[in-house]
């Protein structure tokens, strides 16, 4: 039977940190912060330089130990924090920022957890790693496996993931199986497979994934000068990311790296809302798996693995959970795009959710809000092109509501190769 990553995993705790990394008497939050910042300016190509240059590994005091020689890194993390000016004005939250995790090596937030979990597979001597995915985990896993000289097996739902993501795992050399089922069906098969074959499971139930993903929140606090914002808003799918960010926030508070907790709110698509329903209908007592459906295919998940951890994060930080419609997602995505940033549909639920959190008074105008954008706009160009051409909702029950999104559409204009035609097009735009 395969070695389960959870079996021998001992999570780093703040106590470990204080007892083993820094003896309690010598612990100094300011010294830890400056150690991490110094590493960021590291130059050189030695393996320890490369660890210091990674936005994950430079925070290694907050992570379980993995030997340097097993680390597979592509300089992940170190992602930008953007001020969203137009979106801020439109939502009445001037202090609106986006932490763009789509600026990672394979263009999604998955790389921060994958560098760490793939390294743990390498340390254990696995030849094969595997995951079920809606496309981003598989792209990331395939890349890190290739970099570490391992083979990768990808299980994805047939026809329900974007071409951009599928093409990544093909190019990175994964054995890619498109199963005639949904994401949840892929997870079931994978769970059975790892009991029979010596493959290392790299879904987000792997605790090393969660540990690595914590660094997004640590890096965010560093970018904000260790002053926590009022709110952090994340998309919710399998709920690994919310769990990781929640865990990081609580650890940072315990270690006195930050003095207060931001509220962590989780947003789901209406058609893939088991966590929203768990909180709103069942008081978080249980989750009712569902058949999920949303055009934001990354979060088309009906039975989220990490819902209990996400619930803990939600409660500990006092966050909210909201659901948003398909049209609201499409509009929010175009608005983030119009701010010159762009993201994939699943990431845009954060802005759509912010509008709801503003409307109910949970987010107040003077507060600072950070949206976690999880994937790059080029992950799903089909969605973007269909939206701007006005085809995204054609023939769907949302067609009628989609008229509200018309003012955001920028369809390409096909013209003869004629200067006059281009000038006419320019003039007809006016100050739009
Ligand atoms: N945003 C994007 C772009 C994603 O790819 C995912 C999850 C999420 C948000 C939700 O994050 O699952 O931690 O709650 N994608 C997974 C995958 C499931 O297989 O790529 P979560």
Short mmCIF file of C-alpha atoms and ligand atoms in Angstrom, two decimals:
data_model
loop_
_atom_site.label_atom_id
_atom_site.label_comp_id
_atom_site.label_asym_id
_atom_site.label_seq_id
_atom_site.Cartn_x
_atom_site.Cartn_y
_atom_site.Cartn_z
CA UNK A 1 0.00 0.00 0.00
CA UNK A 2 1.20 3.48 -0.78
CA UNK A 3 2.64 5.64 1.93
CA UNK A 4 -0.09 8.09 2.84
CA UNK A 5 1.25 11.61 3.19
CA UNK A 6 -0.98 12.19 6.19
CA UNK A 7 0.31 9.12 8.06
CA UNK A 8 3.67 10.39 9.20
CA UNK A 9 2.99 14.07 8.86
CA UNK A 10 3.52 16.17 11.89
CA UNK A 11 2.36 19.66 11.31
CA UNK A 12 4.68 22.39 12.40
CA UNK A 13 3.11 24.17 15.31
CA UNK A 14 3.92 27.48 16.87
CA UNK A 15 5.21 25.59 19.87
CA UNK A 16 7.69 23.66 17.67
CA UNK A 17 8.79 26.91 16.21
CA UNK A 18 9.41 28.44 19.56
CA UNK A 19 11.04 25.37 21.04
CA UNK A 20 13.19 24.08 18.20
CA UNK A 21 13.72 26.81 15.64
CA UNK A 22 13.99 29.69 18.03
CA UNK A 23 14.33 28.86 21.72
CA UNK A 24 11.48 30.71 23.46
CA UNK A 25 13.88 33.06 25.20
CA UNK A 26 15.45 34.01 21.89
CA UNK A 27 12.24 34.34 19.87
CA UNK A 28 11.98 37.71 18.30
CA UNK A 29 9.24 38.39 15.74
CA UNK A 30 11.13 41.35 14.30
CA UNK A 31 14.26 39.23 13.72
CA UNK A 32 12.19 36.60 11.91
CA UNK A 33 10.65 39.25 9.66
CA UNK A 34 14.01 40.70 8.73
CA UNK A 35 15.48 37.22 8.09
CA UNK A 36 12.68 36.58 5.56
CA UNK A 37 13.08 39.97 3.94
CA UNK A 38 16.85 39.57 3.58
CA UNK A 39 16.40 36.25 1.86
CA UNK A 40 14.25 37.97 -0.74
CA UNK A 41 17.21 39.93 -2.02
CA UNK A 42 19.37 36.82 -2.35
CA UNK A 43 21.26 36.44 -5.63
CA UNK A 44 23.15 33.44 -7.04
CA UNK A 45 22.23 30.01 -8.34
CA UNK A 46 23.22 27.65 -5.54
CA UNK A 47 20.41 25.51 -4.15
CA UNK A 48 20.26 27.55 -0.97
CA UNK A 49 20.10 30.79 -2.99
CA UNK A 50 17.21 29.34 -4.97
CA UNK A 51 15.37 28.44 -1.78
CA UNK A 52 15.83 31.95 -0.45
CA UNK A 53 14.54 33.40 -3.74
CA UNK A 54 11.32 31.35 -3.57
CA UNK A 55 8.32 33.09 -2.03
CA UNK A 56 7.48 29.79 -0.34
CA UNK A 57 10.80 28.43 0.88
CA UNK A 58 12.06 31.71 2.27
CA UNK A 59 9.39 31.33 4.95
CA UNK A 60 10.60 27.82 5.79
CA UNK A 61 10.63 28.43 9.55
CA UNK A 62 6.81 28.28 9.29
CA UNK A 63 6.87 24.95 7.42
CA UNK A 64 7.75 21.33 8.27
CA UNK A 65 11.35 20.40 7.49
CA UNK A 66 12.21 19.10 4.03
CA UNK A 67 15.92 18.70 3.21
CA UNK A 68 17.34 21.25 0.78
CA UNK A 69 18.44 18.56 -1.67
CA UNK A 70 14.83 17.40 -2.13
CA UNK A 71 13.39 20.86 -2.73
CA UNK A 72 11.86 21.36 -6.17
CA UNK A 73 11.43 25.08 -6.68
CA UNK A 74 10.66 27.33 -9.63
CA UNK A 75 10.83 30.61 -7.76
CA UNK A 76 7.12 30.43 -6.91
CA UNK A 77 5.33 32.93 -4.72
CA UNK A 78 6.66 36.51 -4.68
CA UNK A 79 3.40 37.49 -6.36
CA UNK A 80 2.29 41.10 -6.77
CA UNK A 81 -0.23 43.00 -4.71
CA UNK A 82 -2.18 45.40 -6.93
CA UNK A 83 -4.37 48.34 -6.00
CA UNK A 84 -7.69 47.87 -7.87
CA UNK A 85 -8.59 51.48 -8.48
CA UNK A 86 -11.61 51.21 -10.77
CA UNK A 87 -13.09 48.21 -8.99
CA UNK A 88 -12.52 50.04 -5.72
CA UNK A 89 -14.44 53.08 -6.91
CA UNK A 90 -17.23 50.91 -8.30
CA UNK A 91 -17.66 48.98 -5.06
CA UNK A 92 -17.13 51.97 -2.78
CA UNK A 93 -14.05 50.37 -1.21
CA UNK A 94 -11.13 52.66 -2.06
CA UNK A 95 -8.67 50.44 -0.22
CA UNK A 96 -9.19 47.46 -2.50
CA UNK A 97 -6.22 45.23 -3.39
CA UNK A 98 -5.66 42.03 -5.32
CA UNK A 99 -2.97 39.52 -4.39
CA UNK A 100 -2.45 37.89 -7.77
CA UNK A 101 -1.57 34.26 -7.28
CA UNK A 102 -2.03 33.76 -11.01
CA UNK A 103 1.45 35.27 -11.36
CA UNK A 104 3.05 32.00 -10.23
CA UNK A 105 5.16 29.80 -12.59
CA UNK A 106 2.22 27.74 -13.89
CA UNK A 107 -0.16 30.70 -13.55
CA UNK A 108 -2.20 29.64 -10.52
CA UNK A 109 -1.98 29.65 -6.73
CA UNK A 110 -1.45 25.89 -6.77
CA UNK A 111 2.31 26.29 -7.21
CA UNK A 112 2.87 27.49 -3.65
CA UNK A 113 1.52 24.24 -2.23
CA UNK A 114 2.85 22.08 -5.03
CA UNK A 115 6.50 23.07 -4.66
CA UNK A 116 6.34 21.83 -1.10
CA UNK A 117 4.23 18.69 -1.57
CA UNK A 118 6.11 17.56 -4.70
CA UNK A 119 9.34 17.98 -2.74
CA UNK A 120 7.93 15.74 -0.02
CA UNK A 121 7.15 13.10 -2.70
CA UNK A 122 10.74 13.40 -3.89
CA UNK A 123 12.09 13.07 -0.37
CA UNK A 124 10.11 9.83 0.03
CA UNK A 125 11.49 8.42 -3.22
CA UNK A 126 8.21 8.21 -5.14
CA UNK A 127 8.41 7.63 -8.88
CA UNK A 128 4.76 8.56 -9.53
CA UNK A 129 2.62 11.41 -8.21
CA UNK A 130 -1.09 11.81 -8.96
CA UNK A 131 -4.04 14.13 -8.53
CA UNK A 132 -7.66 14.63 -9.50
CA UNK A 133 -8.17 18.16 -10.72
CA UNK A 134 -10.31 20.79 -12.35
CA UNK A 135 -7.16 21.77 -14.24
CA UNK A 136 -4.89 23.99 -12.18
CA UNK A 137 -3.65 21.44 -9.66
CA UNK A 138 -2.86 19.09 -12.53
CA UNK A 139 -0.95 21.75 -14.48
CA UNK A 140 1.06 22.60 -11.40
CA UNK A 141 1.69 19.01 -10.38
CA UNK A 142 2.79 18.01 -13.88
CA UNK A 143 5.32 20.85 -13.97
CA UNK A 144 6.81 20.20 -10.53
CA UNK A 145 6.93 16.43 -11.13
CA UNK A 146 8.82 17.02 -14.37
CA UNK A 147 11.25 19.38 -12.62
CA UNK A 148 11.85 16.74 -9.93
CA UNK A 149 12.33 13.83 -12.35
CA UNK A 150 9.05 12.13 -11.37
CA UNK A 151 6.14 10.91 -13.48
CA UNK A 152 2.67 12.32 -12.99
CA UNK A 153 -0.83 10.93 -13.42
CA UNK A 154 -3.64 13.42 -13.93
CA UNK A 155 -7.35 12.58 -13.58
CA UNK A 156 -9.58 15.32 -14.96
CA UNK A 157 -13.24 15.47 -15.90
CA UNK A 158 -13.73 15.08 -19.63
CA UNK A 159 -14.81 18.26 -21.40
CA UNK A 160 -15.21 20.32 -18.24
CA UNK A 161 -11.84 21.97 -17.93
CA UNK A 162 -10.28 24.77 -19.91
CA UNK A 163 -8.00 24.01 -22.84
CA UNK A 164 -5.27 26.20 -21.38
CA UNK A 165 -4.99 24.02 -18.31
CA UNK A 166 -5.27 20.75 -20.19
CA UNK A 167 -2.56 21.85 -22.61
CA UNK A 168 -0.22 22.56 -19.71
CA UNK A 169 -0.34 19.05 -18.29
CA UNK A 170 0.17 17.57 -21.77
CA UNK A 171 3.19 19.76 -22.38
CA UNK A 172 4.73 18.99 -18.98
CA UNK A 173 4.56 15.28 -19.83
CA UNK A 174 1.80 14.01 -17.53
CA UNK A 175 -0.17 10.86 -18.23
CA UNK A 176 -3.46 12.74 -18.60
CA UNK A 177 -6.69 10.75 -18.23
CA UNK A 178 -9.93 12.53 -19.05
CA UNK A 179 -12.57 10.56 -17.16
CA UNK A 180 -16.22 10.56 -18.15
CA UNK A 181 -17.30 12.00 -14.82
CA UNK A 182 -16.98 15.21 -12.81
CA UNK A 183 -14.22 16.33 -10.41
CA UNK A 184 -15.80 14.50 -7.49
CA UNK A 185 -15.90 11.29 -9.55
CA UNK A 186 -12.18 11.71 -10.36
CA UNK A 187 -11.41 12.08 -6.65
CA UNK A 188 -13.22 8.81 -5.86
CA UNK A 189 -11.21 6.87 -8.43
CA UNK A 190 -7.95 8.44 -7.29
CA UNK A 191 -8.59 7.57 -3.64
CA UNK A 192 -9.07 3.93 -4.65
CA UNK A 193 -6.01 4.00 -6.88
CA UNK A 194 -3.59 5.20 -4.19
CA UNK A 195 -4.62 2.25 -2.02
CA UNK A 196 -3.44 -0.16 -4.70
CA UNK A 197 -0.52 1.51 -6.42
CA UNK A 198 2.61 3.23 -5.10
CA UNK A 199 1.64 6.71 -6.25
CA UNK A 200 1.87 9.76 -4.05
CA UNK A 201 -1.38 11.68 -3.71
CA UNK A 202 -1.03 15.39 -4.45
CA UNK A 203 -4.58 16.64 -3.96
CA UNK A 204 -5.05 19.34 -1.36
CA UNK A 205 -5.86 16.75 1.33
CA UNK A 206 -2.07 16.31 1.28
CA UNK A 207 -1.04 18.40 4.30
CA UNK A 208 2.16 19.59 2.62
CA UNK A 209 0.02 21.33 0.00
CA UNK A 210 -1.80 23.24 2.72
CA UNK A 211 1.48 24.10 4.46
CA UNK A 212 3.00 25.53 1.28
CA UNK A 213 -0.15 27.51 0.48
CA UNK A 214 0.07 29.22 3.87
CA UNK A 215 2.92 31.31 2.52
CA UNK A 216 0.56 33.38 0.33
CA UNK A 217 -0.91 34.87 3.50
CA UNK A 218 2.50 35.35 5.12
CA UNK A 219 3.84 37.10 2.05
CA UNK A 220 0.72 39.27 1.89
CA UNK A 221 1.26 40.46 5.46
CA UNK A 222 4.89 41.23 4.65
CA UNK A 223 3.75 43.29 1.63
CA UNK A 224 1.40 45.21 3.92
CA UNK A 225 4.18 45.94 6.42
CA UNK A 226 2.68 43.33 8.81
CA UNK A 227 -0.50 45.41 9.23
CA UNK A 228 -3.40 43.03 8.65
CA UNK A 229 -6.14 44.24 6.28
CA UNK A 230 -9.74 44.20 7.49
CA UNK A 231 -10.85 41.54 5.02
CA UNK A 232 -9.40 38.81 2.85
CA UNK A 233 -11.75 37.27 0.28
CA UNK A 234 -11.10 33.90 -1.40
CA UNK A 235 -12.95 31.66 -3.85
CA UNK A 236 -14.13 28.34 -2.36
CA UNK A 237 -13.90 25.08 -4.31
CA UNK A 238 -12.34 22.11 -2.56
CA UNK A 239 -11.60 24.61 0.26
CA UNK A 240 -7.88 23.84 0.63
CA UNK A 241 -6.92 27.44 -0.01
CA UNK A 242 -9.27 28.91 2.60
CA UNK A 243 -7.97 26.35 5.09
CA UNK A 244 -4.35 27.22 4.34
CA UNK A 245 -4.86 30.97 4.56
CA UNK A 246 -6.87 30.59 7.77
CA UNK A 247 -4.15 28.42 9.32
CA UNK A 248 -1.44 30.90 8.37
CA UNK A 249 -3.38 33.81 9.85
CA UNK A 250 -3.87 32.04 13.15
CA UNK A 251 -0.23 30.98 13.35
CA UNK A 252 0.96 34.49 12.55
CA UNK A 253 -1.20 35.91 15.29
CA UNK A 254 0.06 33.34 17.80
CA UNK A 255 3.64 34.18 16.87
CA UNK A 256 2.91 37.89 17.22
CA UNK A 257 3.82 38.53 13.60
CA UNK A 258 0.48 40.29 13.25
CA UNK A 259 -1.55 41.83 16.04
CA UNK A 260 -5.07 41.14 14.74
CA UNK A 261 -6.83 38.76 12.39
CA UNK A 262 -8.41 39.89 9.13
CA UNK A 263 -11.86 38.45 8.45
CA UNK A 264 -11.53 35.64 5.92
CA UNK A 265 -14.61 35.37 3.69
CA UNK A 266 -15.27 32.55 1.24
CA UNK A 267 -17.25 32.90 -1.99
CA UNK A 268 -18.81 30.08 -4.01
CA UNK A 269 -20.64 29.92 -7.32
CA UNK A 270 -24.40 29.40 -6.90
CA UNK A 271 -24.23 26.19 -8.92
CA UNK A 272 -21.38 24.78 -6.81
CA UNK A 273 -22.31 25.96 -3.33
CA UNK A 274 -22.17 23.03 -0.89
CA UNK A 275 -20.16 25.02 1.66
CA UNK A 276 -22.45 28.04 1.45
CA UNK A 277 -25.41 25.73 2.06
CA UNK A 278 -23.63 23.95 4.88
CA UNK A 279 -23.12 27.23 6.72
CA UNK A 280 -26.45 28.88 5.88
CA UNK A 281 -28.78 25.89 6.02
CA UNK A 282 -27.12 23.47 8.42
CA UNK A 283 -25.19 25.83 10.72
CA UNK A 284 -21.96 24.12 9.63
CA UNK A 285 -23.11 20.83 11.20
CA UNK A 286 -22.88 18.85 7.97
CA UNK A 287 -22.28 19.19 4.27
CA UNK A 288 -24.60 17.84 1.62
CA UNK A 289 -22.66 16.82 -1.51
CA UNK A 290 -24.24 18.02 -4.75
CA UNK A 291 -23.78 17.77 -8.50
CA UNK A 292 -21.94 20.99 -9.20
CA UNK A 293 -22.34 23.14 -12.26
CA UNK A 294 -20.72 26.47 -13.08
CA UNK A 295 -18.83 28.00 -16.00
CA UNK A 296 -16.11 28.81 -13.47
CA UNK A 297 -14.87 25.27 -14.04
CA UNK A 298 -12.02 25.52 -11.51
CA UNK A 299 -14.55 25.53 -8.68
CA UNK A 300 -17.03 23.06 -10.17
CA UNK A 301 -16.85 20.94 -7.03
CA UNK A 302 -19.78 19.37 -5.19
CA UNK A 303 -18.09 17.58 -2.30
CA UNK A 304 -15.26 19.71 -0.91
CA UNK A 305 -12.63 17.75 0.99
CA UNK A 306 -11.48 20.48 3.39
CA UNK A 307 -14.83 21.96 4.42
CA UNK A 308 -14.30 21.39 8.15
CA UNK A 309 -10.94 23.19 8.14
CA UNK A 310 -12.43 26.03 6.10
CA UNK A 311 -15.29 26.32 8.58
CA UNK A 312 -12.77 26.60 11.41
CA UNK A 313 -10.98 29.40 9.54
CA UNK A 314 -14.26 31.17 8.85
CA UNK A 315 -15.29 31.03 12.50
CA UNK A 316 -11.90 31.88 13.98
CA UNK A 317 -11.58 34.99 11.83
CA UNK A 318 -15.27 36.02 11.87
CA UNK A 319 -15.58 35.83 8.08
CA UNK A 320 -18.70 35.41 5.94
CA UNK A 321 -19.70 33.07 3.14
CA UNK A 322 -21.59 34.20 0.05
CA UNK A 323 -22.72 32.71 -3.25
CA UNK A 324 -22.70 34.51 -6.59
CA UNK A 325 -24.45 33.88 -9.91
CA UNK A 326 -22.91 33.08 -13.27
CA UNK A 327 -23.66 36.54 -14.63
CA UNK A 328 -22.19 38.18 -11.51
CA UNK A 329 -18.99 36.14 -12.00
CA UNK A 330 -18.72 37.12 -15.66
CA UNK A 331 -19.26 40.82 -14.88
CA UNK A 332 -16.73 40.79 -12.04
CA UNK A 333 -14.16 39.09 -14.25
CA UNK A 334 -14.54 41.79 -16.92
CA UNK A 335 -14.28 44.51 -14.25
CA UNK A 336 -11.02 43.07 -12.91
CA UNK A 337 -9.83 42.87 -16.51
CA UNK A 338 -10.77 46.51 -17.12
CA UNK A 339 -8.52 47.43 -14.20
CA UNK A 340 -5.67 46.02 -16.30
CA UNK A 341 -5.21 42.97 -14.10
CA UNK A 342 -7.32 40.07 -15.39
CA UNK A 343 -7.95 36.69 -13.83
CA UNK A 344 -9.73 33.44 -14.55
CA UNK A 345 -13.48 33.11 -13.83
CA UNK A 346 -13.10 31.29 -10.49
CA UNK A 347 -10.93 34.12 -9.15
CA UNK A 348 -13.54 36.72 -10.09
CA UNK A 349 -16.03 35.34 -7.58
CA UNK A 350 -14.06 37.34 -5.02
CA UNK A 351 -15.08 40.70 -6.51
CA UNK A 352 -18.66 39.49 -7.10
CA UNK A 353 -18.71 38.38 -3.45
CA UNK A 354 -17.30 41.71 -2.26
CA UNK A 355 -20.25 43.50 -3.86
CA UNK A 356 -22.60 41.31 -1.79
CA UNK A 357 -20.56 41.83 1.37
CA UNK A 358 -20.77 45.58 0.80
CA UNK A 359 -24.49 45.44 0.12
CA UNK A 360 -25.20 43.69 3.43
CA UNK A 361 -22.90 46.05 5.33
CA UNK A 362 -20.35 43.37 6.29
CA UNK A 363 -17.60 45.31 4.48
CA UNK A 364 -17.55 49.02 5.26
CA UNK A 365 -16.37 51.75 2.88
CA UNK A 366 -13.24 52.77 4.80
CA UNK A 367 -11.97 49.22 5.29
CA UNK A 368 -9.04 47.56 3.54
CA UNK A 369 -9.95 44.52 1.47
CA UNK A 370 -7.65 42.04 -0.27
CA UNK A 371 -9.02 39.73 -2.97
CA UNK A 372 -7.03 36.58 -3.60
CA UNK A 373 -6.94 36.11 -7.38
CA UNK A 374 -6.16 32.45 -7.83
CA UNK A 375 -5.56 32.07 -11.57
CA UNK A 376 -4.29 34.00 -14.60
CA UNK A 377 -6.62 35.43 -17.25
CA UNK A 378 -4.96 33.27 -19.95
CA UNK A 379 -6.01 30.07 -18.20
CA UNK A 380 -9.45 30.27 -19.78
CA UNK A 381 -9.46 32.46 -22.91
CA UNK A 382 -12.57 30.72 -24.27
CA UNK A 383 -14.66 32.16 -21.45
CA UNK A 384 -13.24 35.64 -22.00
CA UNK A 385 -13.75 35.65 -25.75
CA UNK A 386 -17.29 34.30 -25.51
CA UNK A 387 -18.11 36.94 -22.90
CA UNK A 388 -16.86 39.83 -25.00
CA UNK A 389 -18.55 38.53 -28.14
CA UNK A 390 -21.81 38.31 -26.20
CA UNK A 391 -22.01 34.51 -26.69
CA UNK A 392 -21.30 33.29 -23.16
CA UNK A 393 -24.90 33.02 -22.03
CA UNK A 394 -26.54 32.45 -25.43
CA UNK A 395 -29.19 29.75 -25.11
CA UNK A 396 -28.80 29.45 -21.33
CA UNK A 397 -31.35 30.43 -18.67
CA UNK A 398 -29.07 33.38 -17.83
CA UNK A 399 -29.41 34.96 -21.27
CA UNK A 400 -31.96 37.50 -20.03
CA UNK A 401 -29.88 38.61 -17.02
CA UNK A 402 -26.74 38.87 -19.13
CA UNK A 403 -27.97 42.11 -20.72
CA UNK A 404 -26.66 43.88 -17.58
CA UNK A 405 -23.14 42.86 -18.58
CA UNK A 406 -23.35 44.40 -22.07
CA UNK A 407 -21.59 47.63 -21.09
CA UNK A 408 -18.51 45.58 -20.13
CA UNK A 409 -18.23 43.75 -23.44
CA UNK A 410 -15.46 44.67 -25.86
CA UNK A 411 -15.96 42.47 -28.89
CA UNK A 412 -13.21 42.58 -31.55
CA UNK A 413 -14.10 44.74 -34.53
CA UNK A 414 -13.41 43.18 -37.92
CA UNK A 415 -12.64 45.81 -40.58
CA UNK A 416 -11.20 46.08 -44.05
CA UNK A 417 -7.54 47.09 -44.10
CA UNK A 418 -8.52 50.71 -44.54
CA UNK A 419 -7.37 53.75 -42.57
CA UNK A 420 -10.76 55.43 -42.82
CA UNK A 421 -12.48 52.40 -41.30
CA UNK A 422 -10.05 52.37 -38.36
CA UNK A 423 -10.52 56.10 -37.79
CA UNK A 424 -14.30 55.67 -37.88
CA UNK A 425 -14.02 52.88 -35.30
CA UNK A 426 -11.84 55.08 -33.10
CA UNK A 427 -14.26 57.97 -33.32
CA UNK A 428 -17.31 55.85 -32.65
CA UNK A 429 -15.75 54.72 -29.35
CA UNK A 430 -15.76 58.30 -28.03
CA UNK A 431 -14.99 58.36 -24.33
CA UNK A 432 -16.48 54.95 -23.64
N1 LIG B 1 -9.51 29.24 -8.00
C1 LIG B 1 -8.89 28.47 -8.92
C2 LIG B 1 -8.35 29.15 -10.11
C3 LIG B 1 -8.78 27.08 -8.72
O1 LIG B 1 -8.14 26.35 -9.62
C4 LIG B 1 -9.34 26.50 -7.57
C5 LIG B 1 -9.25 25.06 -7.33
C6 LIG B 1 -9.96 27.35 -6.64
C7 LIG B 1 -10.03 28.71 -6.89
C8 LIG B 1 -10.55 26.84 -5.38
O2 LIG B 1 -9.56 26.56 -4.45
O3 LIG B 1 -10.14 24.19 -4.07
O4 LIG B 1 -8.56 25.39 -2.57
O5 LIG B 1 -10.99 25.94 -2.56
N2 LIG B 1 -8.83 24.24 -8.19
C9 LIG B 1 -8.57 22.82 -7.93
C10 LIG B 1 -7.85 22.18 -9.07
C11 LIG B 1 -9.66 22.06 -7.34
O6 LIG B 1 -7.95 20.94 -9.25
O7 LIG B 1 -7.15 22.85 -9.81
P1 LIG B 1 -9.82 25.46 -3.33
#
